[in-house]
XYZ file of C-alpha atoms in Angstrom:
422
model
C 0.001 -0.040 -0.006
C 1.498 3.282 -1.024
C 2.017 6.128 1.661
C 0.563 8.745 -0.739
C -2.745 7.016 -0.574
C -2.628 6.599 3.081
C -1.589 10.034 3.721
C -4.539 11.284 1.683
C -6.879 9.119 3.699
C -5.647 10.273 6.997
C -5.852 13.776 6.116
C -9.392 13.429 4.747
C -10.705 11.529 7.716
C -9.481 14.329 9.928
C -11.787 16.837 8.458
C -14.447 13.984 8.245
C -14.376 12.977 11.971
C -14.717 16.495 13.423
C -17.732 17.166 11.440
C -19.642 14.262 11.752
C -23.246 14.992 13.124
C -23.449 12.751 16.135
C -26.098 10.337 17.286
C -24.968 10.742 20.917
C -24.947 7.728 23.257
C -24.344 7.723 26.904
C -20.908 6.240 27.455
C -18.239 7.071 30.094
C -14.636 6.334 28.439
C -11.836 5.599 30.642
C -9.222 8.639 30.065
C -6.264 6.051 29.282
C -8.405 3.017 28.145
C -7.931 1.332 24.971
C -11.059 -0.233 23.355
C -12.489 -3.079 21.241
C -16.070 -2.251 20.318
C -18.008 -5.132 18.873
C -21.517 -5.455 17.367
C -23.568 -6.216 14.396
C -23.193 -3.588 11.406
C -24.921 -0.335 12.121
C -25.430 -0.839 15.777
C -23.492 2.360 16.412
C -19.785 1.326 16.846
C -18.471 3.962 14.525
C -20.502 6.524 16.010
C -19.044 5.830 19.517
C -15.705 6.442 17.933
C -16.674 9.665 16.401
C -18.163 10.761 19.726
C -14.795 10.014 21.565
C -12.950 11.999 18.771
C -15.030 14.945 19.430
C -14.963 14.479 22.811
C -10.972 14.880 22.715
C -10.967 17.535 20.333
C -13.107 19.642 22.738
C -10.563 18.706 25.473
C -7.798 20.272 23.526
C -6.492 17.462 21.354
C -5.688 18.850 17.979
C -7.291 17.254 14.806
C -3.743 16.302 13.663
C -3.367 13.895 16.579
C -6.574 12.004 15.178
C -5.614 8.813 12.855
C -9.048 7.494 11.922
C -9.127 4.665 9.275
C -12.420 2.781 8.134
C -10.810 -0.534 6.518
C -14.358 -0.618 4.414
C -12.876 2.438 2.408
C -12.551 0.923 -1.066
C -9.107 2.368 -1.385
C -7.932 0.061 1.290
C -9.311 -3.036 -0.395
C -5.840 -4.513 -0.820
C -4.643 -3.495 2.586
C -2.598 -6.434 4.327
C -1.060 -7.057 7.644
C 2.258 -5.446 6.660
C 0.654 -2.272 5.539
C -0.106 -1.616 9.280
C 3.619 -0.283 9.641
C 3.081 1.682 6.338
C 0.259 3.414 7.951
C 1.988 4.270 11.239
C 5.022 5.440 9.013
C 2.657 7.524 6.707
C 1.163 9.318 9.652
C 4.768 10.278 11.072
C 5.839 11.526 7.835
C 2.853 14.166 7.988
C 3.007 15.141 11.834
C 5.629 15.283 14.562
C 3.322 13.897 17.135
C 1.715 10.439 18.574
C -1.431 9.856 17.100
C -4.723 8.390 18.698
C -5.636 5.600 16.612
C -9.341 4.718 15.566
C -9.589 1.667 13.649
C -12.768 0.896 12.182
C -14.044 -2.611 10.955
C -10.637 -3.730 11.392
C -11.650 -7.512 11.269
C -11.267 -7.273 7.508
C -7.420 -7.480 7.840
C -6.124 -10.667 9.188
C -3.539 -10.370 11.896
C -4.884 -7.066 13.069
C -4.797 -8.066 16.924
C -0.734 -8.231 16.929
C -0.511 -4.741 15.414
C -2.959 -3.260 18.041
C -1.335 -4.949 20.828
C 2.202 -3.549 19.688
C 0.589 -0.069 19.590
C -0.972 -0.621 23.055
C 2.790 -1.753 24.316
C 4.251 1.308 22.754
C 1.912 3.349 24.915
C -0.467 4.568 21.930
C -4.096 4.880 22.549
C -6.048 2.576 20.309
C -9.877 2.194 19.772
C -10.941 -0.700 17.492
C -14.175 -1.541 16.250
C -15.339 -4.955 14.396
C -18.530 -6.745 13.358
C -17.528 -10.201 13.876
C -17.626 -12.129 17.323
C -14.584 -13.960 16.119
C -12.768 -10.944 17.403
C -13.503 -12.316 20.888
C -11.729 -15.642 20.191
C -9.364 -16.851 22.937
C -6.436 -16.698 20.581
C -7.180 -12.944 19.794
C -7.910 -12.139 23.457
C -4.707 -13.944 24.615
C -2.930 -11.458 22.118
C -4.804 -8.579 23.373
C -3.956 -9.672 26.993
C -5.522 -7.223 29.135
C -4.312 -4.183 27.385
C -8.002 -3.693 26.001
C -11.397 -2.954 27.387
C -13.944 -4.935 25.307
C -17.562 -3.665 25.086
C -20.543 -4.993 23.225
C -22.537 -2.298 21.192
C -26.151 -3.107 20.526
C -28.670 -1.046 18.651
C -30.633 1.559 20.673
C -32.465 0.075 23.830
C -36.059 1.615 23.966
C -34.907 4.453 26.441
C -32.162 5.480 24.023
C -34.612 5.265 21.224
C -37.259 7.468 22.828
C -34.469 9.791 24.066
C -32.997 10.192 20.496
C -36.637 10.802 19.328
C -37.087 13.578 21.967
C -39.761 11.945 23.833
C -39.653 13.620 27.114
C -39.326 10.636 29.484
C -37.437 11.260 32.961
C -39.325 14.575 33.446
C -41.334 14.939 36.659
C -44.233 12.765 37.001
C -43.707 11.880 33.219
C -45.694 8.391 33.598
C -49.115 10.262 34.184
C -48.751 12.748 31.433
C -51.189 11.702 28.782
C -49.454 13.462 25.843
C -46.117 12.062 26.651
C -47.592 8.504 26.898
C -49.465 8.730 23.847
C -46.186 9.812 21.987
C -44.300 7.142 23.772
C -46.642 4.562 22.702
C -46.595 5.483 19.209
C -42.741 5.485 19.270
C -42.527 2.077 21.112
C -44.607 0.472 18.340
C -42.031 1.836 15.739
C -39.173 0.322 17.937
C -41.099 -2.890 18.314
C -41.569 -3.376 14.420
C -38.531 -1.661 13.167
C -35.851 -2.244 16.058
C -33.163 0.121 17.413
C -30.623 0.733 14.683
C -29.487 4.262 15.289
C -29.208 5.279 11.466
C -32.763 3.994 11.001
C -34.415 7.078 12.609
C -33.456 9.441 9.626
C -35.366 7.097 7.145
C -39.074 7.220 6.113
C -38.909 3.972 4.497
C -37.392 1.960 7.427
C -38.288 -1.580 5.979
C -36.303 -0.818 2.892
C -33.243 0.395 4.564
C -33.392 -2.812 6.958
C -33.698 -4.841 3.795
C -30.760 -3.125 2.328
C -28.738 -3.711 5.665
C -29.720 -7.389 5.777
C -28.598 -7.887 2.230
C -25.204 -6.180 3.138
C -24.885 -8.611 6.095
C -25.869 -11.659 4.081
C -23.682 -11.005 0.988
C -20.796 -9.318 2.668
C -20.445 -10.538 6.178
C -21.690 -14.380 5.319
C -21.660 -15.265 1.809
C -18.339 -13.454 0.951
C -16.361 -13.756 3.920
C -17.185 -17.376 4.687
C -17.104 -18.492 0.974
C -20.615 -20.187 1.182
C -20.870 -22.081 -1.695
C -24.716 -22.345 -2.053
C -26.047 -19.048 -0.765
C -29.781 -20.111 -1.391
C -29.601 -23.023 1.290
C -28.430 -20.255 3.914
C -31.083 -17.801 2.858
C -33.777 -20.668 3.453
C -32.203 -21.749 6.754
C -32.345 -17.888 8.219
C -35.968 -17.881 7.033
C -36.880 -20.904 9.015
C -35.036 -19.948 12.033
C -36.854 -16.712 11.850
C -40.127 -18.552 11.735
C -39.016 -20.901 14.639
C -37.845 -17.863 16.945
C -39.957 -18.896 19.974
C -39.211 -22.647 19.734
C -36.162 -24.769 20.548
C -34.498 -25.607 17.282
C -32.095 -28.624 16.891
C -29.445 -29.112 14.013
C -31.232 -32.035 13.093
C -34.478 -30.450 12.603
C -33.011 -27.524 10.519
C -31.096 -30.193 8.421
C -34.498 -32.110 7.651
C -36.441 -28.901 7.107
C -33.876 -27.889 4.377
C -33.919 -31.404 2.903
C -37.672 -31.311 2.610
C -37.287 -28.205 0.315
C -34.998 -30.059 -2.089
C -31.698 -28.924 -0.670
C -29.224 -31.596 0.149
C -27.166 -30.571 3.121
C -25.127 -32.486 5.901
C -25.734 -31.757 9.515
C -22.140 -30.667 9.876
C -22.526 -27.777 7.353
C -25.891 -26.621 9.095
C -23.745 -26.461 12.357
C -21.132 -24.332 10.478
C -23.672 -22.034 9.147
C -25.189 -21.475 12.906
C -21.764 -20.415 13.999
C -21.540 -18.124 10.958
C -24.794 -16.483 11.854
C -23.593 -16.096 15.487
C -20.289 -14.911 14.588
C -21.746 -12.099 12.360
C -23.858 -11.074 15.465
C -27.076 -11.762 13.684
C -28.305 -14.071 16.117
C -27.761 -15.092 19.728
C -28.804 -18.536 21.286
C -30.443 -19.458 24.748
C -29.808 -22.767 26.321
C -32.457 -25.048 28.002
C -31.560 -24.850 31.705
C -33.044 -28.434 32.302
C -30.984 -29.951 29.389
C -28.321 -32.415 29.421
C -24.965 -30.928 28.336
C -25.055 -32.569 24.926
C -28.645 -31.480 24.442
C -27.709 -27.940 25.210
C -25.049 -28.119 22.501
C -27.551 -29.283 19.982
C -30.892 -27.681 20.718
C -31.101 -24.163 21.427
C -33.771 -21.160 21.088
C -32.242 -18.708 18.663
C -33.243 -15.100 18.592
C -32.424 -12.132 16.339
C -30.190 -9.341 17.610
C -32.669 -6.742 16.360
C -36.505 -6.855 15.845
C -36.305 -4.951 12.624
C -34.366 -7.582 10.829
C -36.304 -10.409 12.161
C -39.754 -8.772 11.036
C -38.542 -8.839 7.438
C -39.178 -12.557 7.484
C -42.519 -12.715 9.474
C -46.062 -12.371 8.072
C -47.910 -12.185 11.458
C -45.057 -11.112 13.623
C -46.522 -9.615 16.787
C -46.193 -12.762 19.058
C -42.547 -13.432 17.996
C -41.569 -9.922 18.079
C -42.661 -9.680 21.437
C -40.673 -12.636 22.620
C -37.588 -11.564 20.426
C -37.461 -8.086 21.982
C -37.751 -9.400 25.499
C -35.012 -11.839 24.740
C -32.670 -9.242 23.479
C -33.285 -7.017 26.497
C -32.406 -9.778 28.872
C -29.503 -11.242 27.064
C -27.929 -7.490 26.991
C -28.017 -7.594 30.752
C -27.341 -11.415 31.538
C -25.351 -12.887 28.516
C -24.884 -16.387 29.002
C -26.621 -16.402 32.443
C -29.820 -16.352 30.485
C -31.867 -19.709 29.873
C -35.036 -21.060 29.019
C -36.770 -23.843 30.906
C -38.239 -26.889 29.384
C -38.823 -30.034 31.259
C -42.581 -31.233 31.612
C -43.264 -27.579 31.850
C -41.908 -24.616 29.915
C -41.108 -21.039 30.788
C -39.864 -18.416 28.429
C -36.726 -17.079 30.495
C -34.783 -17.880 33.601
C -32.001 -16.209 35.209
C -30.842 -18.315 38.064
C -28.284 -15.570 39.599
C -31.163 -13.120 39.942
C -33.865 -15.815 40.711
C -35.765 -14.365 37.653
C -38.561 -16.136 35.825
C -40.072 -14.249 32.676
C -42.884 -15.536 30.772
C -43.916 -13.808 27.399
C -47.570 -13.676 26.453
C -49.001 -11.043 23.903
C -52.168 -10.932 25.997
C -53.811 -12.498 29.000
C -57.309 -11.352 28.273
C -58.347 -14.718 27.563
C -58.820 -16.768 30.663
C -57.483 -20.161 29.318
C -54.204 -18.233 28.164
C -53.844 -16.728 31.457
C -54.385 -19.963 33.310
C -51.799 -21.696 31.072
C -49.126 -18.934 31.535
C -49.694 -18.583 35.275
C -49.541 -22.439 35.853
C -46.417 -22.794 33.674
C -44.769 -19.924 35.726
C -45.747 -21.263 39.087
C -44.695 -25.063 38.292
C -41.366 -23.701 37.234
C -40.831 -21.495 40.264
C -41.816 -24.200 42.711
C -39.062 -26.563 41.090
C -36.504 -23.709 40.592
C -37.205 -21.528 43.884
C -37.684 -18.501 41.640
C -38.336 -15.463 43.497
C -39.124 -12.656 41.024
C -42.034 -13.981 38.604
C -43.034 -11.633 35.585
C -45.375 -11.804 32.686
C -44.492 -9.366 30.057
C -47.509 -8.559 27.771
C -47.979 -6.037 24.938
C -49.970 -3.723 27.128
C -51.652 -5.197 30.258
C -50.488 -4.506 33.735
C -51.729 -5.643 37.001
C -50.560 -8.045 39.748
C -51.428 -11.427 40.411
C -51.540 -13.487 43.706
C -51.408 -17.155 43.122
C -50.616 -20.143 45.495
C -48.890 -17.649 47.838
C -46.737 -16.094 45.004
C -46.937 -12.640 43.558
C -46.806 -12.112 39.741
C -46.123 -8.884 37.913
C -48.012 -8.588 34.787
C -46.024 -5.904 33.137
C -46.502 -4.209 29.685
C -43.637 -4.275 27.247
C -42.696 -0.446 27.667
C -42.360 -0.642 31.309
C -40.379 -3.889 31.185
C -37.849 -2.525 28.840
C -37.761 0.851 30.559
C -37.230 -0.580 33.940
C -33.585 0.101 35.138
C -33.425 -2.887 37.249
C -33.604 -4.968 34.155
C -32.289 -2.933 31.500
């Protein structure tokens, strides 16, 4: 990679970074921390870096000290591991200073972790983003060796979404202001159906934007990166997972479903495809707490990291979207501590460390539905000694007393806004 091109990019990006219109997010940076931000495309990783750049500029850092590179720049398509040193050299030929490195979508360049570790060892400050969970592999994390703070970046939470859209939550007694509640209800529905990607807010045709993003992930992050030989099989598989989002899915089941559509595929390839979907951060999985080790590894519930992308695949989406958005909310807080429970009785979500059991039901207006959901929750709670019992609905709210236990029936917006669970 020639230094002239690298110098031009460095200079261009210094002007670009200071003029980006921010989608501000609350994030407290450690003054001397090096960061790796991981998240699905368009979750807001780059904007966190722009935010940090602008904070530093306001604090007195000069724009010449900023070295921002986006490795998806078409001029860097042939960038190789050995070009990292050329990048550093090109900067020092321009300026007699130590730069602060901002390296965006760095996973594109194999071997990146060795370079950023060397930068940290040389006492440079480094910020890195990536859209692939492989960046958290044991090999890479061993290389980074305590020099970096790793942060997951997700699309907006409901609270962030409402704040960005200037709904006046948090003002005194806002929960009793009918005007605010009506606006919040409208915006919550938008969030429910279209998800929380920050950039989505500036588009009127949200579904088209989401479709374009999904195509970028599908062809760029899945088909191209992993050299998938039969894209149609993977496309069908993603659709089938979306249709099954509330149900446990086994590798065998998906293999048989794909075979029934006339697509011959081995179970090993299905397992591999699931790993790709998780590595690109499109999906996350939840294990059955009651399952054996082998069953946990082969049968899981899979959820999409954002409701907007899931909604692209669904015809009657409301029930699936409700469970998916609750799963996202709990996964962000509890990660791999989050389970579902299925042994003679099924409960949506279980967090052992918090003694929390959560059932999801669009409505409890039907008495048979209410009885079924309550009985499942109580039976599971009796077996697991759960203390906090919650049923999340789309809009209903009240408290139930049953068999000496209290069950909170909570509307979705309140569950998502509850800071205890957020």
